[in-house]
Short mmCIF file of C-alpha atoms and ligand atoms in Angstrom, two decimals:
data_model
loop_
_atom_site.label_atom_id
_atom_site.label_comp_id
_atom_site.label_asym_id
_atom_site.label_seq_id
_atom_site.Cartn_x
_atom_site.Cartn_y
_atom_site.Cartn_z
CA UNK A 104 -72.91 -123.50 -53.05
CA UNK A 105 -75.67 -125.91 -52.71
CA UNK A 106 -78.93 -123.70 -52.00
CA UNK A 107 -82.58 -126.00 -51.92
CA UNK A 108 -85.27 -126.03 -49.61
CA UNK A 109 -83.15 -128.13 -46.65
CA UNK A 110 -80.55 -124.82 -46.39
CA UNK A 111 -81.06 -122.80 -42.83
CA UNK A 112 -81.97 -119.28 -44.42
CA UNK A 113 -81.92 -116.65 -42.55
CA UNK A 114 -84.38 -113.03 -43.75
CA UNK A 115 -83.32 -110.46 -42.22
CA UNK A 116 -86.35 -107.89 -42.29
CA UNK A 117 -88.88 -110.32 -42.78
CA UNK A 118 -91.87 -107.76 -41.43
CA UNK A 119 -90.56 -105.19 -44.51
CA UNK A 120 -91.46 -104.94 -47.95
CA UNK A 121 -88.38 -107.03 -49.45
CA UNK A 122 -88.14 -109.08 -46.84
CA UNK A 123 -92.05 -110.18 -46.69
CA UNK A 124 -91.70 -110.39 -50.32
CA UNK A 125 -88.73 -112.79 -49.90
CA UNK A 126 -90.54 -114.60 -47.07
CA UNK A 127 -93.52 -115.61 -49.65
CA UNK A 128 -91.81 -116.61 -51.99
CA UNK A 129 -89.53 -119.16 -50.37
CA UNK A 130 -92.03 -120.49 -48.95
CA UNK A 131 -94.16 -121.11 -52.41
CA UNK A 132 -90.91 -122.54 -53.30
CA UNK A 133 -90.98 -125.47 -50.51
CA UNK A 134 -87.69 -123.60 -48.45
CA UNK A 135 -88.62 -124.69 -45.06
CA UNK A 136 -86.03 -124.06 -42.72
CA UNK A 137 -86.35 -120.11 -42.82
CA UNK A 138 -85.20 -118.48 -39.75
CA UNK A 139 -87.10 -114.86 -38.94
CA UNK A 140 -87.08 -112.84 -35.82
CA UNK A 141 -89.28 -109.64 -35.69
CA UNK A 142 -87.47 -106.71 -34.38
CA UNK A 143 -88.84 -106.86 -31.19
CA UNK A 144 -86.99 -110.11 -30.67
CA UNK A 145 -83.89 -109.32 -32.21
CA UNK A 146 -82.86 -106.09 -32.45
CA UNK A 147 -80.06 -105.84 -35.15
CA UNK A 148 -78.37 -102.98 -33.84
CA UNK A 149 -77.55 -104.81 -31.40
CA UNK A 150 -73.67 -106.72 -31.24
CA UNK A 151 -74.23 -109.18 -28.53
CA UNK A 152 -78.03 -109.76 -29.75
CA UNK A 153 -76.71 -110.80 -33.34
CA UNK A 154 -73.83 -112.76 -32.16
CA UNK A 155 -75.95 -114.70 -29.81
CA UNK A 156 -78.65 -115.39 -32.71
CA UNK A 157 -75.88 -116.74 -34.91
CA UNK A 158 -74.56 -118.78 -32.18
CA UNK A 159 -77.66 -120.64 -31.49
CA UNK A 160 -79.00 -120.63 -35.01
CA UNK A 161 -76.28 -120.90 -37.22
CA UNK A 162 -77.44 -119.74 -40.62
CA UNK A 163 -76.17 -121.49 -43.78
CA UNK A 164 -77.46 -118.50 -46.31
CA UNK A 165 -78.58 -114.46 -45.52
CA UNK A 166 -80.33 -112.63 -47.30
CA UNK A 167 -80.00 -108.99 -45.32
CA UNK A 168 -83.07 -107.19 -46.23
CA UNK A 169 -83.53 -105.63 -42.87
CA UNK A 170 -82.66 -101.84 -43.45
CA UNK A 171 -83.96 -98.40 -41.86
CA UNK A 172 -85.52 -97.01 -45.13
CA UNK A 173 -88.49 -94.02 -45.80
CA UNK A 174 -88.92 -91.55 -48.55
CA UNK A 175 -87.37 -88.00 -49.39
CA UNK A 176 -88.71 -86.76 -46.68
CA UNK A 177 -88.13 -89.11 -44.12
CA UNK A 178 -84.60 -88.93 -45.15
CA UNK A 179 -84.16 -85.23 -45.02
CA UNK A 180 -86.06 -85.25 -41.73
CA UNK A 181 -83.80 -88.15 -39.65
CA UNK A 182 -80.63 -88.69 -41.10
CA UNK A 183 -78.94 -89.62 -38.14
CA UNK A 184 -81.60 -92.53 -37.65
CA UNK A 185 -80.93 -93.41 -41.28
CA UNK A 186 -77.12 -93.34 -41.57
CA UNK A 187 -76.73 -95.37 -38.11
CA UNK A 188 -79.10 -98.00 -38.05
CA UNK A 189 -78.37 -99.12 -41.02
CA UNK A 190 -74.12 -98.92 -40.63
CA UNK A 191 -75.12 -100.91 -37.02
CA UNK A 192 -77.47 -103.75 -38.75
CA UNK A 193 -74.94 -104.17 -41.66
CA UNK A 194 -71.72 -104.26 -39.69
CA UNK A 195 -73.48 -106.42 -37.03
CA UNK A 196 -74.86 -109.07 -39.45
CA UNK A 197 -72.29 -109.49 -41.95
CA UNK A 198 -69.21 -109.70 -38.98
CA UNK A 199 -71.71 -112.56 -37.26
CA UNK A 200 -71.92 -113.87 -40.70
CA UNK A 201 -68.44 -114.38 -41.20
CA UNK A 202 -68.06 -115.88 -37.45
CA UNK A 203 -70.69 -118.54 -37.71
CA UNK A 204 -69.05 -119.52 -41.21
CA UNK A 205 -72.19 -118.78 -43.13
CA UNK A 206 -71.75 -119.80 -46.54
CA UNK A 207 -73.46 -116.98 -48.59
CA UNK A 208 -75.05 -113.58 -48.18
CA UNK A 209 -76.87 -111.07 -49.89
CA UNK A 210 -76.53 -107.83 -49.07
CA UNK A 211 -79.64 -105.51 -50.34
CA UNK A 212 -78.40 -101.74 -51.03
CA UNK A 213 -80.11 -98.61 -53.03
CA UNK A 214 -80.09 -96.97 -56.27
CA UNK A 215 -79.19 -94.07 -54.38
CA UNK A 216 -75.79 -95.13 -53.91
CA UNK A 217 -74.82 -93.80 -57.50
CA UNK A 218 -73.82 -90.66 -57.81
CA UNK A 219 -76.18 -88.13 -58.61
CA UNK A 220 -75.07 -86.66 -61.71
CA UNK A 221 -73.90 -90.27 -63.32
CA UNK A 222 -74.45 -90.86 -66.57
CA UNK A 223 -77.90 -93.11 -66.60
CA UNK A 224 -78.66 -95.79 -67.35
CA UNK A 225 -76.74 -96.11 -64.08
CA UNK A 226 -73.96 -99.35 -64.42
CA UNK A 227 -72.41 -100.61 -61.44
CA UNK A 228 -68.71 -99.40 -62.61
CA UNK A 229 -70.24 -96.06 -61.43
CA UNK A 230 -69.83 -96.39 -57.98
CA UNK A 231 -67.93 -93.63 -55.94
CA UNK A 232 -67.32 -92.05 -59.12
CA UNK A 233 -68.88 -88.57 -58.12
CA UNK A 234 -71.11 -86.57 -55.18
CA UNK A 235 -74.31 -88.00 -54.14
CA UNK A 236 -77.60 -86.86 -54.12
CA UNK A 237 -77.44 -84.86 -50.61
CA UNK A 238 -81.67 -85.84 -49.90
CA UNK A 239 -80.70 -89.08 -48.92
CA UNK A 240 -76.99 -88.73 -48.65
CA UNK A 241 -76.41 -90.35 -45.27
CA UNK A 242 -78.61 -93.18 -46.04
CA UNK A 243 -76.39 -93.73 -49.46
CA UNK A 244 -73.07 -93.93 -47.20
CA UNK A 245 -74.81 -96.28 -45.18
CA UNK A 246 -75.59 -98.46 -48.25
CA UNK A 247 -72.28 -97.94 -49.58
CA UNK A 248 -70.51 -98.87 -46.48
CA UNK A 249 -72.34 -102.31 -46.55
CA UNK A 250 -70.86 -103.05 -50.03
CA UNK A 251 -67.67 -102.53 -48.99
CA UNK A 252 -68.20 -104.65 -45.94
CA UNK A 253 -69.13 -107.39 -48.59
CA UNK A 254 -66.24 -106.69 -50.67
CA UNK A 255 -64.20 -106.70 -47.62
CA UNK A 256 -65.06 -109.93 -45.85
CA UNK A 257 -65.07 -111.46 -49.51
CA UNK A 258 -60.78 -110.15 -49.77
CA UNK A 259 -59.75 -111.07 -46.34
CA UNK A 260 -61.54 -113.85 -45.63
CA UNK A 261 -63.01 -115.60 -49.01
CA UNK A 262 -66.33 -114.91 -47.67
CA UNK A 263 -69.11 -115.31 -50.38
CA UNK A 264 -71.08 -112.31 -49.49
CA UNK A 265 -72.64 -110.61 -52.51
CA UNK A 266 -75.38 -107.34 -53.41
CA UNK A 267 -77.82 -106.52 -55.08
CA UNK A 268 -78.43 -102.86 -55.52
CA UNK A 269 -82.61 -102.82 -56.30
CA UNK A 270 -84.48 -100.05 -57.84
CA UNK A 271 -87.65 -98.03 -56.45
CA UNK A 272 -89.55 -101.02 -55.25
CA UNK A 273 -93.74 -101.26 -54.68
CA UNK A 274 -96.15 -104.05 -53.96
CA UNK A 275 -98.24 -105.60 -51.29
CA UNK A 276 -96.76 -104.42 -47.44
CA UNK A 277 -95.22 -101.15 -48.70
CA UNK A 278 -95.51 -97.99 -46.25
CA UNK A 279 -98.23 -95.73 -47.32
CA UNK A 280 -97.92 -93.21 -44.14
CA UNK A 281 -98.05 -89.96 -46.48
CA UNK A 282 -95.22 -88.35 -44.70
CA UNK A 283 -92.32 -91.36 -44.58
CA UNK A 284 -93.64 -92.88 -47.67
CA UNK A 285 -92.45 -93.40 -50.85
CA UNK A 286 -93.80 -91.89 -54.20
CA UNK A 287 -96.09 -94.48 -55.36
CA UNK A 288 -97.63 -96.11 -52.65
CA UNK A 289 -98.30 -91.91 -51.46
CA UNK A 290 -99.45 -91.07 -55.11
CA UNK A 291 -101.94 -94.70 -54.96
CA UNK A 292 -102.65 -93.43 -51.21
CA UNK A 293 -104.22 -89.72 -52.05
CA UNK A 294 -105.89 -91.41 -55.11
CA UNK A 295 -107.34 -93.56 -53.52
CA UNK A 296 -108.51 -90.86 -51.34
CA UNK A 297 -109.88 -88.61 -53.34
CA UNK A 298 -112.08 -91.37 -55.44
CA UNK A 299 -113.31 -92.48 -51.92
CA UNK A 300 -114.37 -88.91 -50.73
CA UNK A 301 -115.30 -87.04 -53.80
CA UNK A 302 -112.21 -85.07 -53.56
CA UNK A 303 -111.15 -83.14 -57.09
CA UNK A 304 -107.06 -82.59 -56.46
CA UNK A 305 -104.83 -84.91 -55.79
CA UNK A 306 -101.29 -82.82 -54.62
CA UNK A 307 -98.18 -84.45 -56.41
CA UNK A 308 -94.99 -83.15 -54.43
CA UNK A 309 -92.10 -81.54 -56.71
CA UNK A 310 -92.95 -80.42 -60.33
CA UNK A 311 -93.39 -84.47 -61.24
CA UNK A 312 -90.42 -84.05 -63.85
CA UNK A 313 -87.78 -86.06 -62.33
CA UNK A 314 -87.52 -89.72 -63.34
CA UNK A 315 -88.39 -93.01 -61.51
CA UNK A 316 -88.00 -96.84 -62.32
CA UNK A 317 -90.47 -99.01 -60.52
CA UNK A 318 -89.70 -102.96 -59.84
CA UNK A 319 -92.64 -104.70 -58.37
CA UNK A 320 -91.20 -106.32 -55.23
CA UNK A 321 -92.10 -109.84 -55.60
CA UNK A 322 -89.79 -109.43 -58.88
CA UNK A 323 -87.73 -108.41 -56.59
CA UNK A 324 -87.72 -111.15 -54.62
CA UNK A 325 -87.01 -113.14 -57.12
CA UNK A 326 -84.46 -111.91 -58.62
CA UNK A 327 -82.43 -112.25 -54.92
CA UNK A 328 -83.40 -115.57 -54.98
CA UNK A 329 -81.81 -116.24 -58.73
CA UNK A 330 -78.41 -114.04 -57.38
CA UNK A 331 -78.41 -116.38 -54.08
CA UNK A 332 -78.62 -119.54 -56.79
CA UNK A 333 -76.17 -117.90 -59.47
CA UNK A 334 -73.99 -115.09 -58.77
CA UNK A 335 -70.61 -115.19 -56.81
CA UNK A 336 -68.91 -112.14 -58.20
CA UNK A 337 -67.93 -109.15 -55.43
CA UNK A 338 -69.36 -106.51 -57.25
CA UNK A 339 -72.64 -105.26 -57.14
CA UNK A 340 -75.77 -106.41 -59.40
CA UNK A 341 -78.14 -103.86 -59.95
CA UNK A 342 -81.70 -105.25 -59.84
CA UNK A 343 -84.63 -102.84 -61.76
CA UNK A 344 -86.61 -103.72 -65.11
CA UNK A 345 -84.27 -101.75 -67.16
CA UNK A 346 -87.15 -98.75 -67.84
CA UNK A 347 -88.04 -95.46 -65.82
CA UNK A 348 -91.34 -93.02 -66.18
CA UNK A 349 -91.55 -89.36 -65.09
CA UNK A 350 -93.08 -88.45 -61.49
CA UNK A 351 -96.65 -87.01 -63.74
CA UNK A 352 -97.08 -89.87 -65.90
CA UNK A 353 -96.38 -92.44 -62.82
CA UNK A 354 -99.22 -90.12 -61.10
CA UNK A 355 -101.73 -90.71 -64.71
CA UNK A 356 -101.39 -94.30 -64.58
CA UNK A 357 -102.24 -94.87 -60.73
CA UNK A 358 -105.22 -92.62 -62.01
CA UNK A 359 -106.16 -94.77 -64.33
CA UNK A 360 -105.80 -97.98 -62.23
CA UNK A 361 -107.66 -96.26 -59.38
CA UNK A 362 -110.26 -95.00 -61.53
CA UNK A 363 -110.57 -91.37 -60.63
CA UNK A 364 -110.57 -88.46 -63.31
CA UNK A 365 -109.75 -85.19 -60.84
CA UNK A 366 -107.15 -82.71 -61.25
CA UNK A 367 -103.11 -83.33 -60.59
CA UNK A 368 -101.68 -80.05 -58.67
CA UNK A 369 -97.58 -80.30 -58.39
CA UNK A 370 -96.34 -78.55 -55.71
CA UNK A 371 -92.83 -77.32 -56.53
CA UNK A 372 -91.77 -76.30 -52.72
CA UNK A 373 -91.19 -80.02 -52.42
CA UNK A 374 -88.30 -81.92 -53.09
CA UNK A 375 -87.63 -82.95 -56.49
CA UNK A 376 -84.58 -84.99 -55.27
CA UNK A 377 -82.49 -86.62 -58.25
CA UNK A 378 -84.02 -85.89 -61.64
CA UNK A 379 -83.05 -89.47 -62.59
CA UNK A 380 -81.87 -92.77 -61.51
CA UNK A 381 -82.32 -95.50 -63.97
CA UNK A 382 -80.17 -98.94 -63.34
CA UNK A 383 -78.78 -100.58 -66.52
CA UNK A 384 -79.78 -104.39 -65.61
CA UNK A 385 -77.69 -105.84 -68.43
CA UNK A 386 -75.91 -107.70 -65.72
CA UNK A 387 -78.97 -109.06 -64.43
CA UNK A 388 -80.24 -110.29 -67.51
CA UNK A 389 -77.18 -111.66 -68.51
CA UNK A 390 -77.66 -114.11 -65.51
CA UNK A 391 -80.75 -115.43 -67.23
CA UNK A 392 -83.46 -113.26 -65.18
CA UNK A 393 -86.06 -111.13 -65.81
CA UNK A 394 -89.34 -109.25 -63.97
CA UNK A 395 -93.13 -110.63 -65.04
CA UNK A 396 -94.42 -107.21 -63.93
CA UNK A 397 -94.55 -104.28 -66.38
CA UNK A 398 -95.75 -100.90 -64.27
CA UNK A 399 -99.28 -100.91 -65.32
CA UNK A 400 -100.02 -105.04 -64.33
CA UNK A 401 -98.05 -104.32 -60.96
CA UNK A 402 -100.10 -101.60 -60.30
CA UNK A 403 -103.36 -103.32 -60.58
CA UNK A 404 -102.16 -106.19 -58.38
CA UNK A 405 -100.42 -103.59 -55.52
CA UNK A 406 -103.71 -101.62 -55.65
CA UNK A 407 -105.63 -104.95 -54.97
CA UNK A 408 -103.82 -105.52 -52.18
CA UNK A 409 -104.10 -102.51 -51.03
CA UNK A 410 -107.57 -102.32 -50.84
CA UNK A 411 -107.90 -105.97 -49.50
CA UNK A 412 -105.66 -104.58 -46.51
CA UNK A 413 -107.80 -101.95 -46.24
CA UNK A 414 -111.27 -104.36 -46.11
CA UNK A 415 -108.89 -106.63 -43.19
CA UNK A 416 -108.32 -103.37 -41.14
CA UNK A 417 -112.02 -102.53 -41.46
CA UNK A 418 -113.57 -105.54 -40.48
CA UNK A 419 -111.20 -105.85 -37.46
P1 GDP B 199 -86.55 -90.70 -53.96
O1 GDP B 199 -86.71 -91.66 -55.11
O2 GDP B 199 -85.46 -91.08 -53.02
O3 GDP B 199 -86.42 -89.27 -54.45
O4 GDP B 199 -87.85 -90.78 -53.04
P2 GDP B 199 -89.42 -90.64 -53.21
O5 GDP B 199 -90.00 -91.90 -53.75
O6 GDP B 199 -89.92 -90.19 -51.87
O7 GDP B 199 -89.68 -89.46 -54.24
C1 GDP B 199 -89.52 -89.60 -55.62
C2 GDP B 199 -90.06 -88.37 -56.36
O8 GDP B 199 -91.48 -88.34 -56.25
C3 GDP B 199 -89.57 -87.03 -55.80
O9 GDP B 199 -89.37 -86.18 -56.92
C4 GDP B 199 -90.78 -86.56 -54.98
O10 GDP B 199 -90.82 -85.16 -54.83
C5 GDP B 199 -91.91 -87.04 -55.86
N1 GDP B 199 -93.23 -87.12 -55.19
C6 GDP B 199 -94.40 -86.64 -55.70
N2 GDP B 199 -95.40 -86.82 -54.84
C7 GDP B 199 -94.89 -87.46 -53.75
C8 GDP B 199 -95.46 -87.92 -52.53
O11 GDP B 199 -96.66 -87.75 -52.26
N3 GDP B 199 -94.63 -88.57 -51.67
C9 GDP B 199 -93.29 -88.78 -51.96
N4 GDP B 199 -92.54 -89.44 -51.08
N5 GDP B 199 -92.72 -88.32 -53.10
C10 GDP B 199 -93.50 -87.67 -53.99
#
């Protein structure tokens, strides 16, 4: 499939962290007929609403990065919210996709989707080979549900509608509410903090053992942008860097980017959730890519941004 600057791309979830991501850097790369439509003017839960945006439109290339997502305990706290907004924006886009004739998609899933007791690191082959990890379970079937829809669309109808399954993502535009948040922005968050107001404990939820790997998202972004140029295959690509780093030393490292010296407290009442979930990328790199970031370098730059944001909201 031809894919250059001249295709009519459409990013779903263009306000998000992938999608944003995915936004900047098309645009860096001269793609300038990108079609985005907040979710206040599109609402992709909707049937009609989609159809009617694929009619008029008529998008050559997806890249479905519009999802319901939030942290452990967002996802304990509304998993009805999780499990049907995404099913709804899934089913709705890729059936619209297959309508208007759209000639590729890219379906963004979840690490989660693995099973929680698979042997790490996780390969794709392990998919529905075991229980989940019930924290986020409904979001996970959700996920699942829209690789299968890609599988399915692919057997029935030829479609070329692929995934990607990424990793824990950061990087500028993440969510750092403290409560629907995930780990690291939350951990760079109450850092942050603490450095600002003199504070001398920083509360790290769980008992920091379990393991995380961290992609920086504009990685991310292009690494969807290398599947969308050279993968066709119907099963799914996991896309991480291939390394992982327990919940404390994660915590030690945004200390030392932050610059603050004060005491860690883990609070085991909280959630540890899976105690690992490492991707083996081999497929990945096998197609020729791999991330710039390493953990500490994306760090630096997410924590720039973060405080830039900060200055923005200040001098508004
Ligand atoms: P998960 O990867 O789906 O489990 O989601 P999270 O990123 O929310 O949590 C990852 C791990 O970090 C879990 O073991 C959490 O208990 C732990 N963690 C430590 N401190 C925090 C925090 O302040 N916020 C969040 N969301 N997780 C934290």
């Amino acid at each position: 499939m031809e894919f250059n600057p001249a295709t009519r791309c459409f990013v779903a979830g263009h306000r998000g962290l992938v999608g944003s991501a995915l936004l900047r850097h098309l645009q860096d790369q001269g793609y300038n007929h990108l079609l985005v439509r907040t979710s206040g003017e599109l609402d992709l839960r909707n049937q009609a609403a989609v159809e009617a945006f694929f009619e008029a439109e008529r998008p050559e290339v997806v890249f479905l990065a519009a999802a319901k997502v939030g942290g452990i305990a967002a996802n304990n706290e509304y998993p009805a919210d999780f499990i049907y907004d995404n099913l709804m924006i899934e089913a709705n886009v890729i059936h619209a996709a297959w309508r208007h004739g759209v000639k590729k998609l890219l379906f963004l899933g979840s690490s989660c989707i693995y099973p929680k007791f698979a042997d790490q690191p996780l390969v794709e082959s392990a998919l529905l080979t075991g229980a989940l990890e019930p924290t986020n379970e409904p979001y996970a079937i959700a996920k699942i549900a829209g690789i299968k829809l890609c599988q399915s669309y692919r057997r029935q109808y030829g479609c070329n509608f692929i995934s990607g399954m990424p990793t824990n993502l950061y990087g500028p535009g993440d969510n750092y509410d403290l409560q629907s948040s995930h780990v690291l922005p939350a951990l760079l968050r109450k850092v942050h903090e603490a450095k600002v107001n003199g504070q001398r404990q920083v509360v790290v939820w769980g008992t920091g053992t379990p393991r995380r790997e961290f992609m920086h998202v504009d990685d991310l972004a292009a690494a969807c942008v290398h599947l969308m140029a050279h993968y066709d295959g119907a099963e799914p690509v996991n896309l991480g860097v291939g390394e992982d780093v327990a919940i404390k030393d994660l915590a030690r490292l945004i200390q030392a980017v932050v610059g603050w010296d004060g005491e860690l407290v883990f609070d085991a009442s909280k959630p540890d959730g899976t105690p690992r979930k490492l991707l083996d990328c081999s497929v990945l790199h096998g197609l020729g890519f791999k991330h710039h970031y390493d953990l500490e370098a994306g760090l630096r730059h997410t924590y720039e941004a973060y405080l830039q944001n900060l200055g923005e909201v200040v001098a508004v």
